[in-house]
Tab-separated table of C-alpha atoms in Angstrom:
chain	number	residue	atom	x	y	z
A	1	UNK	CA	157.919	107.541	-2.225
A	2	UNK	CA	158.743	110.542	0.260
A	3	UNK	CA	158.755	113.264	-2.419
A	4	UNK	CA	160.815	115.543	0.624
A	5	UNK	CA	164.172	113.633	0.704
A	6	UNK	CA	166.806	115.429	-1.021
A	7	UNK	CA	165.039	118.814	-1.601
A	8	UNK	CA	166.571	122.015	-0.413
A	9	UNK	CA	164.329	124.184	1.464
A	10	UNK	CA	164.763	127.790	2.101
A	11	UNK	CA	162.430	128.494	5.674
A	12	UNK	CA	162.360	132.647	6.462
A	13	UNK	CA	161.407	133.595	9.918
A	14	UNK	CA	163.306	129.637	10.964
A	15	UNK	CA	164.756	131.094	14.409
A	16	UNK	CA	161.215	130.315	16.112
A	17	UNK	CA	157.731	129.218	15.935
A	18	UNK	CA	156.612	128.272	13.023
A	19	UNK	CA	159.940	128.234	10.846
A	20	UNK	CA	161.951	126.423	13.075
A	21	UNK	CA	159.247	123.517	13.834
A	22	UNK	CA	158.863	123.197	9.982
A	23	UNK	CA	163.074	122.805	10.145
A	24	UNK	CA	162.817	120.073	12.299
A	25	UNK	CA	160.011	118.200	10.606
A	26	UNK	CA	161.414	118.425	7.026
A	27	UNK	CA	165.017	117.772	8.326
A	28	UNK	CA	163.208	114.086	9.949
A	29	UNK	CA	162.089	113.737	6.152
A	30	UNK	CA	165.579	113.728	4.383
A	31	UNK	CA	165.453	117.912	3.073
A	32	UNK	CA	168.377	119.647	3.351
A	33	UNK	CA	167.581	122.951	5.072
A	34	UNK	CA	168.124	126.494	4.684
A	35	UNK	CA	167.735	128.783	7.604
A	36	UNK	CA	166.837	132.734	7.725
A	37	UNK	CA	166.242	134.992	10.471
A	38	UNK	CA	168.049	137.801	12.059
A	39	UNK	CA	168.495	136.276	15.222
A	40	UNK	CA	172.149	134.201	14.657
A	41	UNK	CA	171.861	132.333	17.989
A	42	UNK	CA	168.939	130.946	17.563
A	43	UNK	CA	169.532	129.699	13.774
A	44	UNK	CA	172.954	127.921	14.761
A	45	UNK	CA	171.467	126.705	17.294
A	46	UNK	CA	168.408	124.914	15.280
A	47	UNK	CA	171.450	124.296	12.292
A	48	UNK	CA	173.741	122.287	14.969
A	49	UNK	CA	170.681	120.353	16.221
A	50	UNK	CA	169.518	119.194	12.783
A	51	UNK	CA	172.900	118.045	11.711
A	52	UNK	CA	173.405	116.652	15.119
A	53	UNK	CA	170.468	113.981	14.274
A	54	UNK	CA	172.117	113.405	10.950
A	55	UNK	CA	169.974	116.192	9.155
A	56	UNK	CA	171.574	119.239	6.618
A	57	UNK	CA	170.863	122.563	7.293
A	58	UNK	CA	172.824	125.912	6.932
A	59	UNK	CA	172.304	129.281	8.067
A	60	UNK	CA	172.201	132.825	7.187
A	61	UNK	CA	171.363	136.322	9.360
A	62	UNK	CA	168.337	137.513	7.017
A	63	UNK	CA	166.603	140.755	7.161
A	64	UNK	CA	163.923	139.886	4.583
A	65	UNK	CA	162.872	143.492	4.079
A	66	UNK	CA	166.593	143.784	2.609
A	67	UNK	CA	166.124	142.796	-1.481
A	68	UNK	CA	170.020	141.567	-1.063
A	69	UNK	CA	169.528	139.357	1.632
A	70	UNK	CA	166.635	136.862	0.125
A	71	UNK	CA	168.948	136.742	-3.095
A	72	UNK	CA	171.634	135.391	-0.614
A	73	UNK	CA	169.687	133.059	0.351
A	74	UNK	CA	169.044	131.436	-2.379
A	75	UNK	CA	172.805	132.074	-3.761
A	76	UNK	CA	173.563	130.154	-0.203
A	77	UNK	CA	171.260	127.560	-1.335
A	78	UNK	CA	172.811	126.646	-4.753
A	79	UNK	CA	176.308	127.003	-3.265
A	80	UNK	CA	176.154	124.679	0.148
A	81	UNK	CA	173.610	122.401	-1.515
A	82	UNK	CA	173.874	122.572	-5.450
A	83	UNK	CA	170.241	123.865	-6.010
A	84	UNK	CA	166.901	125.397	-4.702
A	85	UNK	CA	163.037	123.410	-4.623
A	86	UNK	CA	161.089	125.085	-2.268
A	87	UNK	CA	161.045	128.380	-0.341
A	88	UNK	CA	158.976	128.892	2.657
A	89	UNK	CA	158.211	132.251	3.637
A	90	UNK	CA	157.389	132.307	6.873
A	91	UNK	CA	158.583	135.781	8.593
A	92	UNK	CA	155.957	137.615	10.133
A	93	UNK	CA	154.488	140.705	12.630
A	94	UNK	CA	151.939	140.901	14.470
A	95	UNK	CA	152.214	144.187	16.623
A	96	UNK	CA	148.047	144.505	16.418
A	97	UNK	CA	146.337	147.752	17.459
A	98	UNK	CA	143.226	149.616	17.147
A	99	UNK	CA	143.934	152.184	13.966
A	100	UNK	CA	142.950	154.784	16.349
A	101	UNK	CA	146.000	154.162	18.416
A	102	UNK	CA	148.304	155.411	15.853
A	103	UNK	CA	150.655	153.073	15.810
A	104	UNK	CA	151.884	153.946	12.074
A	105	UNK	CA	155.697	153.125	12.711
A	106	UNK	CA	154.077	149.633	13.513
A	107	UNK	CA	152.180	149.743	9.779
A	108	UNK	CA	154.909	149.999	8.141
A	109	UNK	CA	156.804	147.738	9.945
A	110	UNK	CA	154.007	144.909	9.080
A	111	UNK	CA	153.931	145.974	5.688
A	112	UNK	CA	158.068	146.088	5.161
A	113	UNK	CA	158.252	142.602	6.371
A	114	UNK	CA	154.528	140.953	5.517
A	115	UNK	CA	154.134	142.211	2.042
A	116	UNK	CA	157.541	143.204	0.766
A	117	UNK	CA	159.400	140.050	2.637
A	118	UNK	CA	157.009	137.864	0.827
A	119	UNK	CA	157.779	139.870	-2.608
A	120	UNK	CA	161.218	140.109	-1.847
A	121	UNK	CA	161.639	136.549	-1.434
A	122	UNK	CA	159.479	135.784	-4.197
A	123	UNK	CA	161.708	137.957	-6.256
A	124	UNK	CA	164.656	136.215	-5.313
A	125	UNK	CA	163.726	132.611	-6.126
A	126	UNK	CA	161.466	133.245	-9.034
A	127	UNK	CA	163.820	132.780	-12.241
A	128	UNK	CA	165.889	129.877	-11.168
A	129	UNK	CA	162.358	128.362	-10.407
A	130	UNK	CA	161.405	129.205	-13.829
A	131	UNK	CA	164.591	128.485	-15.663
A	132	UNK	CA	163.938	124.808	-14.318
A	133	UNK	CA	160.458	124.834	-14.395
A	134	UNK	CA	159.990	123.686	-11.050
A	135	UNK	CA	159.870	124.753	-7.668
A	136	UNK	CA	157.409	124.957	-4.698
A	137	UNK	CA	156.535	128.376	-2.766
A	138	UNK	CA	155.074	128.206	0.295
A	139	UNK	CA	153.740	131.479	2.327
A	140	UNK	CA	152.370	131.611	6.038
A	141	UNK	CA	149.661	134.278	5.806
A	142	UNK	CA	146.974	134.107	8.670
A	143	UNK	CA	143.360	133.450	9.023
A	144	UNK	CA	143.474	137.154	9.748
A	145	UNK	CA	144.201	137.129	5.453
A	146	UNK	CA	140.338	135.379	5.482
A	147	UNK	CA	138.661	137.413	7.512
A	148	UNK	CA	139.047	141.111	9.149
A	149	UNK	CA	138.460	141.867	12.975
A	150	UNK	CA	139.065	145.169	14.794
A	151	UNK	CA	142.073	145.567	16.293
A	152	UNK	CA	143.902	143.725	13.915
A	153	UNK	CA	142.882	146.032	10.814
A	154	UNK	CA	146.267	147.178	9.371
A	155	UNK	CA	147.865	142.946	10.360
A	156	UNK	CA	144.664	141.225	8.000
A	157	UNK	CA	145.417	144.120	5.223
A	158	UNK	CA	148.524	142.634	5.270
A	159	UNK	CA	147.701	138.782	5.525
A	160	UNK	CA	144.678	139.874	2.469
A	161	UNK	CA	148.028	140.861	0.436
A	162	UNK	CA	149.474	137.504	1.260
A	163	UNK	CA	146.853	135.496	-0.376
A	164	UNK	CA	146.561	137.638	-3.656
A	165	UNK	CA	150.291	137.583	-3.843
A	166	UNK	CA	150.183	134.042	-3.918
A	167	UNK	CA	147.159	132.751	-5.589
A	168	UNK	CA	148.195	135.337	-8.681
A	169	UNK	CA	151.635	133.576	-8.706
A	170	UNK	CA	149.870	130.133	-9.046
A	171	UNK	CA	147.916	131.320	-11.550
A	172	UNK	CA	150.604	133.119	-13.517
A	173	UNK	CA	152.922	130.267	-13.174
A	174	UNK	CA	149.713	127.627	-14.657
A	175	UNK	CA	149.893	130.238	-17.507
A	176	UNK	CA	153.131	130.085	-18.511
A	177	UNK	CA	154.065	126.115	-17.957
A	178	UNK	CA	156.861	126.546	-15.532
A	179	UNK	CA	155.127	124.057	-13.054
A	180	UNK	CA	155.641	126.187	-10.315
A	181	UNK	CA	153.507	125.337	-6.799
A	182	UNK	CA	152.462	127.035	-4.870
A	183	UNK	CA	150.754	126.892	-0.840
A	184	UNK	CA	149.355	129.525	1.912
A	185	UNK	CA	148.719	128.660	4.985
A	186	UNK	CA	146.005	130.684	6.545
A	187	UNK	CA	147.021	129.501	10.992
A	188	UNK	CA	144.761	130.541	13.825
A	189	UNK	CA	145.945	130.194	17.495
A	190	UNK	CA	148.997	127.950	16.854
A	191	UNK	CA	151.938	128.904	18.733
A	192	UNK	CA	154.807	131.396	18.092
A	193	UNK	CA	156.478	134.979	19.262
A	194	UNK	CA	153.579	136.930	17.253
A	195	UNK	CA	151.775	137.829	20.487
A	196	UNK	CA	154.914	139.199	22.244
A	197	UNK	CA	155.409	141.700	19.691
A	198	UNK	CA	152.162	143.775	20.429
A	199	UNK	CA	152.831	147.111	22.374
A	200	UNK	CA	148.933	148.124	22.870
A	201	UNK	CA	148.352	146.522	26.288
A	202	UNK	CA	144.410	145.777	25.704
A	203	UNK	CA	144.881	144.538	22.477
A	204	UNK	CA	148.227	142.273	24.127
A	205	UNK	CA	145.844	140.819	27.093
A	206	UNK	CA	143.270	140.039	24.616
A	207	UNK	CA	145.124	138.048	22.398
A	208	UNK	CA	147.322	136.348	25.278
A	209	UNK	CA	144.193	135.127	26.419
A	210	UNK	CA	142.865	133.592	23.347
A	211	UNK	CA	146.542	131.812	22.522
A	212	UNK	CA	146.590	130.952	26.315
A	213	UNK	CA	142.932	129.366	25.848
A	214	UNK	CA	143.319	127.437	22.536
A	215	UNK	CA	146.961	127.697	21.481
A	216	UNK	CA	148.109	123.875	19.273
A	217	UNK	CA	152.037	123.694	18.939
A	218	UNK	CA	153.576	125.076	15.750
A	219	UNK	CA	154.385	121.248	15.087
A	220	UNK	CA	150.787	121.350	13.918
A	221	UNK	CA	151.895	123.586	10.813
A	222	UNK	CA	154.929	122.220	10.012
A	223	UNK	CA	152.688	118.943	9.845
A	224	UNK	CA	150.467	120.461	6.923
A	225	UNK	CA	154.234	122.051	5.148
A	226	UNK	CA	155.337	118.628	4.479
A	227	UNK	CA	152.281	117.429	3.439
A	228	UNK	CA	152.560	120.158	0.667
A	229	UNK	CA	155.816	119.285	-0.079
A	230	UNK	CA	155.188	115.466	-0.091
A	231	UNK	CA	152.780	116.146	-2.914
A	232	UNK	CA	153.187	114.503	-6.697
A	233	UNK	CA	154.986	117.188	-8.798
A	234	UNK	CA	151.736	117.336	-10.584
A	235	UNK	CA	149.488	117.864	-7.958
A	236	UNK	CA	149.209	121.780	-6.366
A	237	UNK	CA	147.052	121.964	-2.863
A	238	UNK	CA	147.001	125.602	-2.789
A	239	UNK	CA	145.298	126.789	0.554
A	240	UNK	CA	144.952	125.615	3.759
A	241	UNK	CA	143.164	126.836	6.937
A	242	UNK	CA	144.696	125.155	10.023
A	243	UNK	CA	143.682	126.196	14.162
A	244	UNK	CA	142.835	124.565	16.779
A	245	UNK	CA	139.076	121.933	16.832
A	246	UNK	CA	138.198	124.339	19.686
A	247	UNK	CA	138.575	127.658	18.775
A	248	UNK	CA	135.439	129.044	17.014
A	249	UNK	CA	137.695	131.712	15.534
């Protein structure tokens, strides 16, 4: 049985990447889809193409920093589609530089979205989940949340967050019986706009080197989403590290 058709998924950070290749996919599988990013064009665009191929999907302009905005989301969730299984939160920085570079608007800016969009979100979705005991949240950390490399010191403190976020929600939520799931997803060179957002031109070249020397499609990802989803309602597969066979990352 496809244990996908008929959920409704809430995907943050859908407009690109990542989020909107895990649209697509889940769409093909029979969810209905909620989309979140701030970029409107893109998300109508990805919302008319789903229900084009017979799919469901809505939209919404998200900040996910914004408290507000995640608990419209799921408010749009409940109202278009009559409930909420599974949020994926996906949104993500990557505007990597050396600490020594200074770059502390570009901290915060990582830790606004990577750490309190994750909360937020979590935040948001957490008591309908546990008023029906059920529900599936899904997080894109990094395998920069794994392991910590120079240059990136500030991006993996973030991704580090990520994981203990979401392994102490699994853990909290096996405590207290609401059958809550939960899976991070720790990606290495697999395609999106996280490169383009780095402003410290050695640390940019390096990086658009490795992506242009190993980079797998985001299609990849989305592959290893469903395959959460698709799980029995008993069964949680909590962590998984996915890259490319030939980067030794």
């Amino acid at each position: 049985m496809n244990n996908i058709q008929g959920k409704v998924v809430i995907i943050t950070g859908a407009s690109s990447g990542i989020g909107e290749a895990t649209a697509y996919k889940l769409a093909e599988q029979g969810a209905k889809i909620v989309l979140a990013a701030r970029r409107e064009a893109q998300l109508k665009a990805i919302a008319d193409n789903i229900k084009a191929k017979g799919g469901e999907a809505v939209y919404r302009v998200t900040d996910v920093v914004k408290p507000e905005d995640n608990q419209a989301l799921v408010e749009l969730a409940k109202s278009a589609f009559g409930k909420v299984d599974a949020i994926f939160l996906n949104a993500g920085l990557m505007p990597s530089a050396p600490l020594s570079a200074l770059e502390t608007d570009n901290w915060n800016r990582m830790i606004d979205v990577n750490i309190k969009g994750v909360l937020n979100g979590i935040a948001a979705v957490l008591p309908t989940f546990e008023a029906q005991k059920s529900g599936h949240v899904l997080a894109t950390s990094s395998v920069a949340g794994l392991k910590v490399y120079p240059g990136g010191t500030v991006y993996c403190g973030t991704k580090w967050a990520v994981k203990a976020i979401m392994e102490g929600l699994r853990m909290e939520s096996a405590q207290a019986g609401t059958n809550i799931r939960t899976a991070t997803i720790y990606p290495a060179a697999v395609q999106s706009e996280l490169v383009a957002g780095i402003t410290d031109e050695t640390t940019s070249q390096g990086y658009r080197q490795l992506y242009d020397t190993y980079e797998i499609p985001a299609e990849r990802v989305a592959n290893v989403v469903a395959f959460a989803l698709s799980q029995p309602d008993d069964t949680n597969v909590s962590e998984f590290t996915i890259g490319p066979t030939t980067q030794p990352w």
